[in-house]
Coordinates of C-alpha atoms and ligand atoms in Angstrom, one line a residue:
X1 CA -24.6 -16.2 11.5
X2 CA -23.4 -14.4 8.4
X3 CA -23.5 -16.3 5.1
X4 CA -20.4 -18.2 4.1
X5 CA -18.4 -16.3 1.6
X6 CA -17.6 -18.3 -1.5
X7 CA -15.9 -15.7 -3.7
X8 CA -12.1 -15.7 -3.5
X9 CA -9.9 -13.5 -1.4
X10 CA -7.2 -11.1 -2.7
X11 CA -3.5 -11.2 -1.8
X12 CA -1.2 -8.3 -2.2
X13 CA 2.5 -8.3 -1.2
X14 CA 3.8 -5.3 0.6
X15 CA 7.5 -5.1 -0.2
X16 CA 9.5 -1.9 0.1
X17 CA 12.3 -1.2 -2.3
X18 CA 14.2 -0.6 1.0
X19 CA 15.4 -2.5 4.0
X20 CA 12.1 -3.2 5.8
X21 CA 8.9 -4.9 4.4
X22 CA 7.4 -6.6 7.4
X23 CA 9.7 -6.8 10.3
X24 CA 12.5 -4.3 11.3
X25 CA 14.9 -7.1 12.1
X26 CA 14.2 -8.9 8.8
X27 CA 17.2 -7.5 6.9
X28 CA 19.5 -8.8 9.6
X29 CA 18.1 -12.4 9.3
X30 CA 20.9 -14.8 8.3
X31 CA 18.9 -16.0 5.3
X32 CA 17.8 -12.5 4.1
X33 CA 18.8 -11.2 0.7
X34 CA 20.2 -7.7 1.3
X35 CA 20.9 -7.0 -2.3
X36 CA 18.1 -4.5 -2.6
X37 CA 20.1 -2.3 -5.0
X38 CA 20.2 -5.1 -7.6
X39 CA 17.5 -5.4 -10.4
X40 CA 17.7 -9.2 -10.0
X41 CA 16.3 -8.9 -6.4
X42 CA 13.1 -7.4 -7.9
X43 CA 12.8 -9.7 -10.9
X44 CA 13.1 -12.7 -8.6
X45 CA 10.5 -11.2 -6.2
X46 CA 8.1 -10.6 -9.1
X47 CA 8.7 -14.2 -10.4
X48 CA 7.9 -15.7 -7.0
X49 CA 4.8 -13.6 -6.5
X50 CA 3.5 -14.4 -9.9
X51 CA 4.2 -18.1 -9.5
X52 CA 2.2 -17.9 -6.2
X53 CA -0.7 -16.1 -8.1
X54 CA -0.6 -13.0 -6.0
X55 CA -3.0 -10.2 -7.2
X56 CA -0.3 -7.5 -6.9
X57 CA 3.0 -6.4 -5.5
X58 CA 2.7 -3.1 -3.6
X59 CA 5.6 -0.7 -3.2
X60 CA 5.2 1.9 -0.4
X61 CA 7.2 5.1 -0.7
X62 CA 8.6 8.1 1.2
X63 CA 10.3 11.2 -0.1
X64 CA 12.9 11.8 2.6
X65 CA 15.0 10.0 5.2
X66 CA 12.7 10.6 8.3
X67 CA 14.3 12.8 11.0
X68 CA 11.5 13.0 13.5
X69 CA 13.2 10.7 16.1
X70 CA 15.5 12.8 18.2
X71 CA 15.4 15.4 15.5
X72 CA 17.8 13.4 13.3
X73 CA 17.9 10.8 10.6
X74 CA 20.7 8.9 12.5
X75 CA 18.4 6.2 14.1
X76 CA 16.8 5.4 10.7
X77 CA 20.2 4.9 9.1
X78 CA 21.9 3.1 11.9
X79 CA 19.1 0.6 12.5
X80 CA 18.1 0.1 8.9
X81 CA 14.6 1.3 9.8
X82 CA 11.7 1.8 7.4
X83 CA 12.8 5.0 5.8
X84 CA 16.6 4.4 5.8
X85 CA 16.8 3.9 2.0
X86 CA 14.1 3.9 -0.7
X87 CA 14.5 3.4 -4.4
X88 CA 12.0 5.1 -6.8
X89 CA 9.1 2.7 -7.0
X90 CA 8.0 3.5 -10.6
X91 CA 11.5 2.5 -11.9
X92 CA 11.6 -0.7 -9.9
X93 CA 8.1 -1.6 -11.1
X94 CA 9.0 -1.0 -14.8
X95 CA 11.7 -3.6 -14.4
X96 CA 9.3 -6.1 -12.9
X97 CA 6.7 -5.3 -15.6
X98 CA 9.1 -6.5 -18.2
X99 CA 9.6 -9.9 -16.5
X100 CA 6.1 -10.8 -15.4
X101 CA 2.8 -11.2 -17.3
X102 CA 0.0 -11.2 -14.7
X103 CA 1.2 -9.7 -11.4
X104 CA -0.4 -6.3 -10.6
X105 CA 2.1 -3.5 -9.9
X106 CA 1.3 -0.9 -7.4
X107 CA 3.3 2.2 -6.8
X108 CA 2.9 5.0 -4.2
X109 CA 3.0 8.6 -5.4
X110 CA 2.2 11.6 -3.3
X111 CA -0.4 14.2 -4.4
X112 CA 1.4 16.8 -2.3
X113 CA 4.7 17.0 -4.1
X114 CA 4.1 16.0 -7.7
X115 CA 2.0 17.5 -10.5
X116 CA -1.0 15.7 -12.0
X117 CA 0.2 15.8 -15.6
X118 CA 3.5 14.0 -14.7
X119 CA 1.7 11.4 -12.5
X120 CA -1.0 10.7 -15.1
X121 CA 1.6 10.2 -17.8
X122 CA 3.8 8.0 -15.6
X123 CA 0.8 5.7 -14.7
X124 CA -0.5 5.6 -18.2
X125 CA 2.9 4.6 -19.4
X126 CA 3.2 1.8 -16.7
X127 CA -0.2 0.6 -17.6
X128 CA 0.7 0.3 -21.2
X129 CA 4.1 -1.3 -20.5
X130 CA 2.5 -3.9 -18.2
X131 CA -0.6 -4.5 -20.5
X132 CA -3.0 -3.3 -17.8
X133 CA -1.5 -4.1 -14.4
X134 CA -0.8 -0.7 -12.8
X135 CA -2.1 0.6 -9.5
X136 CA -1.6 3.9 -7.8
X137 CA -1.3 4.1 -3.9
X138 CA -2.6 7.7 -3.5
X139 CA -0.9 9.3 -0.5
X140 CA -1.0 12.8 0.8
X141 CA 2.3 12.6 2.7
X142 CA 2.6 13.7 6.3
X143 CA 6.1 14.8 7.2
X144 CA 8.0 18.0 7.4
X145 CA 11.2 16.3 6.1
X146 CA 9.4 15.6 2.8
X147 CA 8.2 19.2 2.5
X148 CA 11.7 20.4 3.0
X149 CA 12.9 18.3 0.0
X150 CA 10.4 20.0 -2.3
X151 CA 11.1 23.7 -1.5
X152 CA 8.5 24.1 1.2
X153 CA 9.3 25.5 4.6
X154 CA 6.0 24.1 6.0
X155 CA 3.9 21.2 4.8
X156 CA 0.3 21.8 4.1
X157 CA -2.3 21.2 6.8
X158 CA -4.1 17.9 6.7
X159 CA -7.3 19.5 5.2
X160 CA -5.3 21.3 2.6
X161 CA -3.5 18.2 1.7
X162 CA -6.8 16.4 1.1
X163 CA -8.3 19.4 -0.8
X164 CA -5.3 19.2 -3.1
X165 CA -5.5 15.4 -3.4
X166 CA -9.2 15.6 -4.4
X167 CA -8.4 18.1 -7.2
X168 CA -5.3 16.2 -8.1
X169 CA -7.2 13.0 -8.7
X170 CA -9.9 14.7 -10.7
X171 CA -7.3 16.2 -13.0
X172 CA -5.5 12.9 -13.5
X173 CA -8.9 11.2 -14.4
X174 CA -9.6 14.0 -16.9
X175 CA -6.2 13.4 -18.4
X176 CA -6.6 9.7 -18.7
X177 CA -10.0 10.3 -20.4
X178 CA -8.6 12.9 -22.8
X179 CA -8.1 10.2 -25.3
X180 CA -11.2 8.2 -26.4
X181 CA -10.6 4.5 -26.5
X182 CA -10.7 4.4 -30.2
X183 CA -8.6 7.5 -30.8
X184 CA -5.3 5.7 -31.6
X185 CA -5.6 4.1 -35.1
X186 CA -2.1 3.7 -36.6
X187 CA -3.4 3.0 -40.1
X188 CA -0.4 3.4 -42.4
X189 CA -2.5 3.3 -45.6
X190 CA -4.9 6.1 -45.1
X191 CA -2.7 7.4 -43.4
X192 CA -4.3 8.1 -40.0
X193 CA -2.2 7.9 -36.9
X194 CA -4.7 9.1 -34.3
X195 CA -8.2 10.7 -34.7
X196 CA -7.9 14.4 -33.9
X197 CA -11.6 14.4 -32.8
X198 CA -10.9 11.6 -30.3
X199 CA -8.3 13.6 -28.4
X200 CA -9.4 16.7 -26.4
X201 CA -7.9 19.3 -24.2
X202 CA -9.2 19.3 -20.6
X203 CA -8.8 23.0 -19.9
X204 CA -8.8 22.5 -16.2
X205 CA -8.7 25.6 -14.0
X206 CA -8.9 25.0 -10.3
X207 CA -7.7 26.2 -6.9
X208 CA -4.5 24.1 -7.0
X209 CA -3.9 23.3 -10.7
X210 CA -4.3 24.7 -14.2
X211 CA -3.8 22.0 -16.8
X212 CA -4.7 22.3 -20.5
X213 CA -4.1 18.8 -21.7
X214 CA -4.7 16.5 -23.5
X215 CA -2.3 13.8 -22.2
X216 CA 0.4 12.8 -24.6
X217 CA -0.2 9.1 -23.9
X218 CA -3.3 7.3 -25.3
X219 CA -5.9 5.7 -23.0
X220 CA -4.4 2.7 -21.4
X221 CA -5.6 -0.9 -21.1
X222 CA -7.2 -0.4 -17.7
X223 CA -8.5 3.1 -18.5
X224 CA -6.8 4.3 -15.4
X225 CA -4.7 2.6 -12.7
X226 CA -6.4 0.8 -9.8
X227 CA -6.6 3.3 -6.9
X228 CA -5.3 2.3 -3.5
X229 CA -5.6 4.5 -0.4
X230 CA -4.6 4.2 3.2
X231 CA -5.7 7.4 4.9
X232 CA -7.6 6.8 8.1
X233 CA -8.6 10.2 9.4
X234 CA -12.3 11.4 8.7
X235 CA -11.1 13.1 5.5
X236 CA -9.0 10.0 4.6
X237 CA -11.9 7.7 5.0
X238 CA -14.2 9.9 2.8
X239 CA -11.5 10.1 0.2
X240 CA -11.1 6.3 0.2
X241 CA -14.9 5.8 0.1
X242 CA -15.2 8.0 -2.9
X243 CA -12.1 7.0 -4.9
X244 CA -10.4 3.9 -3.8
X245 CA -10.7 0.5 -5.4
X246 CA -8.5 -1.0 -2.6
X247 CA -7.9 0.2 1.0
X248 CA -4.7 -0.8 2.8
X249 CA -5.1 -0.6 6.5
X250 CA -3.3 -1.9 9.7
X251 CA -5.2 -3.1 12.8
X252 CA -4.1 -4.6 16.1
X253 CA -7.3 -6.8 16.5
X254 CA -10.0 -8.7 14.7
X255 CA -12.7 -6.5 16.3
X256 CA -11.2 -3.2 15.0
X257 CA -10.8 -4.8 11.6
X258 CA -14.5 -5.8 11.5
X259 CA -15.7 -2.4 12.7
X260 CA -13.5 -0.6 10.1
X261 CA -14.7 -3.0 7.3
X262 CA -18.4 -2.4 8.1
X263 CA -17.9 1.3 8.3
X264 CA -16.0 1.6 5.0
X265 CA -18.5 -0.5 3.1
X266 CA -21.3 1.7 4.4
X267 CA -19.3 4.9 3.5
X268 CA -18.8 3.7 0.0
X269 CA -22.6 3.1 -0.3
X270 CA -23.2 6.7 0.9
X271 CA -21.1 7.8 -2.1
X272 CA -23.4 5.8 -4.4
X273 CA -21.0 2.9 -4.9
X274 CA -21.4 -0.8 -4.8
X275 CA -19.5 -1.8 -1.6
X276 CA -18.2 -4.9 -3.5
X277 CA -16.2 -2.5 -5.7
X278 CA -14.1 -1.5 -2.7
X279 CA -11.6 -4.1 -1.5
X280 CA -10.2 -3.9 2.0
X281 CA -6.9 -5.5 2.7
X282 CA -5.4 -5.3 6.2
X283 CA -1.6 -5.7 6.6
X284 CA -0.4 -8.9 8.3
X285 CA 3.1 -10.2 9.1
X286 CA 2.8 -14.0 8.8
X287 CA 5.5 -16.0 10.4
X288 CA 4.8 -19.6 9.3
X289 CA 6.6 -22.9 9.7
X290 CA 6.1 -26.6 8.9
X291 CA 5.2 -26.9 12.6
X292 CA 4.2 -24.4 15.3
X293 CA 7.6 -25.0 17.0
X294 CA 9.5 -24.0 13.8
X295 CA 7.4 -20.8 13.4
X296 CA 7.9 -19.9 17.1
X297 CA 11.7 -20.4 16.6
X298 CA 11.6 -18.1 13.7
X299 CA 9.7 -15.5 15.7
X300 CA 12.2 -15.7 18.5
X301 CA 15.1 -15.0 16.0
X302 CA 13.3 -12.1 14.4
X303 CA 12.4 -10.7 17.8
X304 CA 16.0 -10.9 18.9
X305 CA 17.1 -9.1 15.7
X306 CA 14.4 -6.3 16.0
X307 CA 15.7 -3.4 18.1
X308 CA 13.2 -1.3 20.0
X309 CA 15.0 1.8 18.8
X310 CA 14.4 0.8 15.1
X311 CA 10.6 0.4 15.7
X312 CA 10.4 3.6 17.8
X313 CA 12.2 5.6 15.2
X314 CA 9.7 4.5 12.6
X315 CA 6.8 5.1 14.9
X316 CA 8.1 8.6 15.6
X317 CA 8.0 9.2 11.8
X318 CA 4.6 7.6 11.3
X319 CA 3.1 9.7 14.1
X320 CA 5.1 12.8 13.2
X321 CA 6.0 13.0 16.9
X322 CA 9.4 12.6 18.6
X323 CA 8.8 9.7 20.9
X324 CA 12.3 10.0 22.3
X325 CA 11.0 13.0 24.3
X326 CA 8.7 10.8 26.4
X327 CA 9.7 8.6 29.4
X328 CA 10.6 5.3 27.7
X329 CA 9.2 3.0 30.4
X330 CA 5.7 4.7 30.4
X331 CA 2.8 4.1 28.1
X332 CA 2.2 6.2 25.0
X333 CA 0.2 9.2 26.1
X334 CA -3.1 10.0 24.3
X335 CA -2.3 12.8 21.9
X336 CA -3.4 14.6 18.7
X337 CA -1.0 13.3 16.0
X338 CA -0.3 15.1 12.8
X339 CA 1.0 11.9 11.3
X340 CA -0.8 8.8 10.1
X341 CA -4.1 8.3 11.8
X342 CA -4.2 4.7 10.9
X343 CA -1.0 3.9 12.7
X344 CA -1.9 6.0 15.7
X345 CA -5.2 4.1 16.1
X346 CA -3.3 0.8 15.8
X347 CA -0.8 1.6 18.6
X348 CA -3.3 3.4 20.8
X349 CA -5.5 0.2 20.8
X350 CA -2.4 -1.9 21.6
X351 CA -1.4 0.4 24.5
X352 CA -4.9 0.4 25.9
X353 CA -5.1 -3.4 25.9
X354 CA -1.6 -4.4 26.9
X355 CA -0.4 -1.4 29.0
X356 CA 3.1 -1.8 27.6
X357 CA 5.6 1.1 27.9
X358 CA 7.2 2.9 25.0
X359 CA 10.4 0.8 24.8
X360 CA 8.3 -2.4 24.5
X361 CA 5.9 -0.7 22.1
X362 CA 8.9 0.2 19.8
X363 CA 9.9 -3.4 19.8
X364 CA 6.3 -4.6 19.1
X365 CA 5.9 -2.0 16.3
X366 CA 9.2 -3.0 14.8
X367 CA 8.0 -6.5 14.5
X368 CA 5.0 -5.4 12.4
X369 CA 1.3 -5.4 12.8
X370 CA -0.7 -8.3 14.3
X371 CA 0.8 -11.3 16.1
X372 CA -2.2 -13.5 15.3
X373 CA -0.6 -15.0 12.2
X374 CA 2.3 -16.8 13.6
X375 CA 2.3 -20.6 13.7
X376 CA 1.8 -23.8 11.6
X377 CA 0.4 -23.5 8.0
X378 CA -2.9 -24.8 9.4
X379 CA -3.2 -22.2 12.1
X380 CA -2.2 -19.3 9.9
X381 CA -4.5 -20.3 7.0
X382 CA -7.4 -21.0 9.4
X383 CA -6.9 -17.6 11.0
X384 CA -6.9 -15.9 7.6
X385 CA -10.1 -17.8 6.6
X386 CA -11.6 -16.6 9.9
X387 CA -10.9 -13.0 9.2
X388 CA -12.2 -13.3 5.7
X389 CA -15.4 -15.2 6.7
X390 CA -16.2 -12.8 9.6
X391 CA -16.1 -9.9 7.2
X392 CA -13.0 -8.3 8.5
X393 CA -11.4 -8.0 5.1
X394 CA -11.5 -9.0 1.4
X395 CA -8.1 -10.4 1.5
X396 CA -4.7 -9.3 2.9
X397 CA -1.6 -7.2 2.3
X398 CA 1.1 -9.8 3.2
X399 CA 4.1 -8.1 4.7
X400 CA 6.6 -10.9 5.0
X401 CA 9.1 -10.6 7.9
X402 CA 12.2 -11.1 5.7
X403 CA 12.8 -11.7 2.0
X404 CA 12.8 -14.0 0.2
X405 CA 12.6 -16.8 2.8
X406 CA 9.5 -15.4 4.5
X407 CA 7.7 -15.2 1.2
X408 CA 8.8 -18.6 0.1
X409 CA 7.5 -20.4 3.2
X410 CA 4.2 -18.4 3.0
X411 CA 3.8 -19.4 -0.6
X412 CA 4.7 -23.0 -0.1
X413 CA 2.8 -23.6 3.1
X414 CA -0.2 -21.3 3.3
X415 CA -1.3 -20.5 -0.2
X416 CA -2.0 -24.3 -1.1
X417 CA -4.3 -24.4 2.0
X418 CA -6.2 -21.4 0.9
X419 CA -6.5 -22.9 -2.6
X420 CA -7.7 -26.2 -1.2
X421 CA -10.4 -24.3 0.7
X422 CA -11.4 -22.7 -2.6
X423 CA -10.6 -19.3 -1.2
X424 CA -7.7 -18.4 -3.5
X425 CA -7.0 -18.7 -7.2
X426 CA -5.0 -21.6 -8.6
X427 CA -4.6 -19.8 -11.9
X428 CA -5.1 -16.2 -13.2
X429 CA -8.4 -16.0 -15.1
X430 CA -7.8 -12.6 -16.6
X431 CA -4.9 -10.5 -17.6
X432 CA -5.3 -7.0 -16.0
X433 CA -5.1 -6.1 -12.3
X434 CA -8.8 -5.1 -12.6
X435 CA -9.6 -8.6 -13.8
X436 CA -7.9 -10.2 -10.7
X437 CA -9.7 -7.9 -8.4
X438 CA -13.1 -8.3 -10.1
X439 CA -13.3 -4.6 -10.9
X440 CA -14.9 -3.0 -14.0
X441 CA -12.9 -1.0 -16.4
X442 CA -14.1 2.6 -16.0
X443 CA -15.9 4.0 -19.0
X444 CA -14.3 7.0 -20.7
Ligands
LIG501 C1 -1.0 1.0 6.2 C2 -0.5 2.3 5.7 C3 0.4 2.5 4.7 C4 0.8 3.7 4.3 N1 1.8 3.8 3.3 C5 2.3 5.0 2.9 C6 3.4 5.2 2.1 O1 4.0 4.2 1.6 N2 3.8 6.5 1.8 C7 3.2 7.6 2.3 O2 3.7 8.7 2.0 N3 2.2 7.5 3.2 C8 1.7 6.2 3.5 N4 0.6 6.1 4.3 C9 0.0 7.4 4.8 C10 -1.4 7.6 4.2 O3 -1.7 7.1 2.9 C11 -1.9 9.0 4.3 O4 -1.4 9.8 3.3 C12 -1.7 9.6 5.6 O5 -2.0 8.6 6.5 C13 -2.4 10.8 5.9 O6 -3.8 10.5 6.0 P1 -4.7 10.4 7.3 O7 -4.4 11.7 8.0 O8 -6.0 10.3 6.8 O9 -4.2 9.2 8.0 C14 0.2 4.9 4.8 C15 -0.8 4.8 5.8 C16 -1.2 3.5 6.2 C17 -2.2 3.4 7.3

């Protein structure tokens, strides 16, 4: 029997600046707030998450309207699927930074379509503006439709994308370190604004990037943003083991979560890291009610509002494979996918276990990962504690089925139970996101 874990778990909230955060039918829920183009929607979300003591808000991103399903973006738009609409996450987070004081703010930015200088500058700025609460979800992107929006006829191969990502992150780290911590003085009497000997060019010349530096933003409160990663291919796992502070992952069972957790902690050790410095947060879609019957009623409603075509359209984009071209009543065939390995593993396991055909799989996928977190507050919190105590995770990425009601009930019903068990904070004890996660500030 493994030792009982007494440290506290971490909770992040996955909320897209778009129609879907947890469940594809969520935006159709009668109590859903559909005003996702209003700044007030996000300031209210930030307020609620901070009042509930979440570690961070996580904004996913995408750089096109996906058109993998039936070769068109129609299904995404018609059904309000995951990629139908997406605001720029950095701008949304800047607004939330101004109206919160503790909540971590995580933005997704692709290493395949941006340049390290611009990305380093944007995150250094967000880290200053939020007094040390920024995080970067480092993605390599995986869709042709994104390449086509950035002047490319073909996207890079997976290996090339990871090669570029590796150098990209090295360059951003050099840029964040191009200012010594004590370089900015702002002494009006001497006068000395910044020490010239504390700010250095980086003179990076590599395969993908030539960057002279230094950055034109001083070193930020956290030194650099917290790094988040979600790649699950062999390259993705190595990249995460080397760089990530936090891994976001989806599973379809406790067993696969435990196996992944053990493997990634071991991989981190192989890179010479303390496995505790890598936090693994699986995505869950909790549907919680005052009683089990109330939760099941909510689930029935969300299920009725979630169309199979919406989930299948998103799965086609995640796997980068047109699933409309297969017989809809047959199981997902085994295949080599060029899309997201993590999502493929999740649906392949589900298919193997349940034998459901594609139409049903689309509906299940549209409902979000994992059905084990549906029920009374007691049942949901007990299950979260079980996952945590059995070393399947260091906390969770909470993908609420609809906003704001799904989040309000999770915060009101489940969080107090985790707090009563001593497994979640009642108050923030530090001010930066690194403080919340128990991570050290990187030395310059
Ligand atoms: C749970 C999860 C969430 C992800 N979120 C995003 C995202 O918001 N934007 C994006 O471009 N890629 C996202 N990805 C894709 C990965 O971060 C990664 O770039 C992609 O999976 C390719 O890596 P792989 O081949 O190692 O899986 C996500 C992947 C997973 C498993």
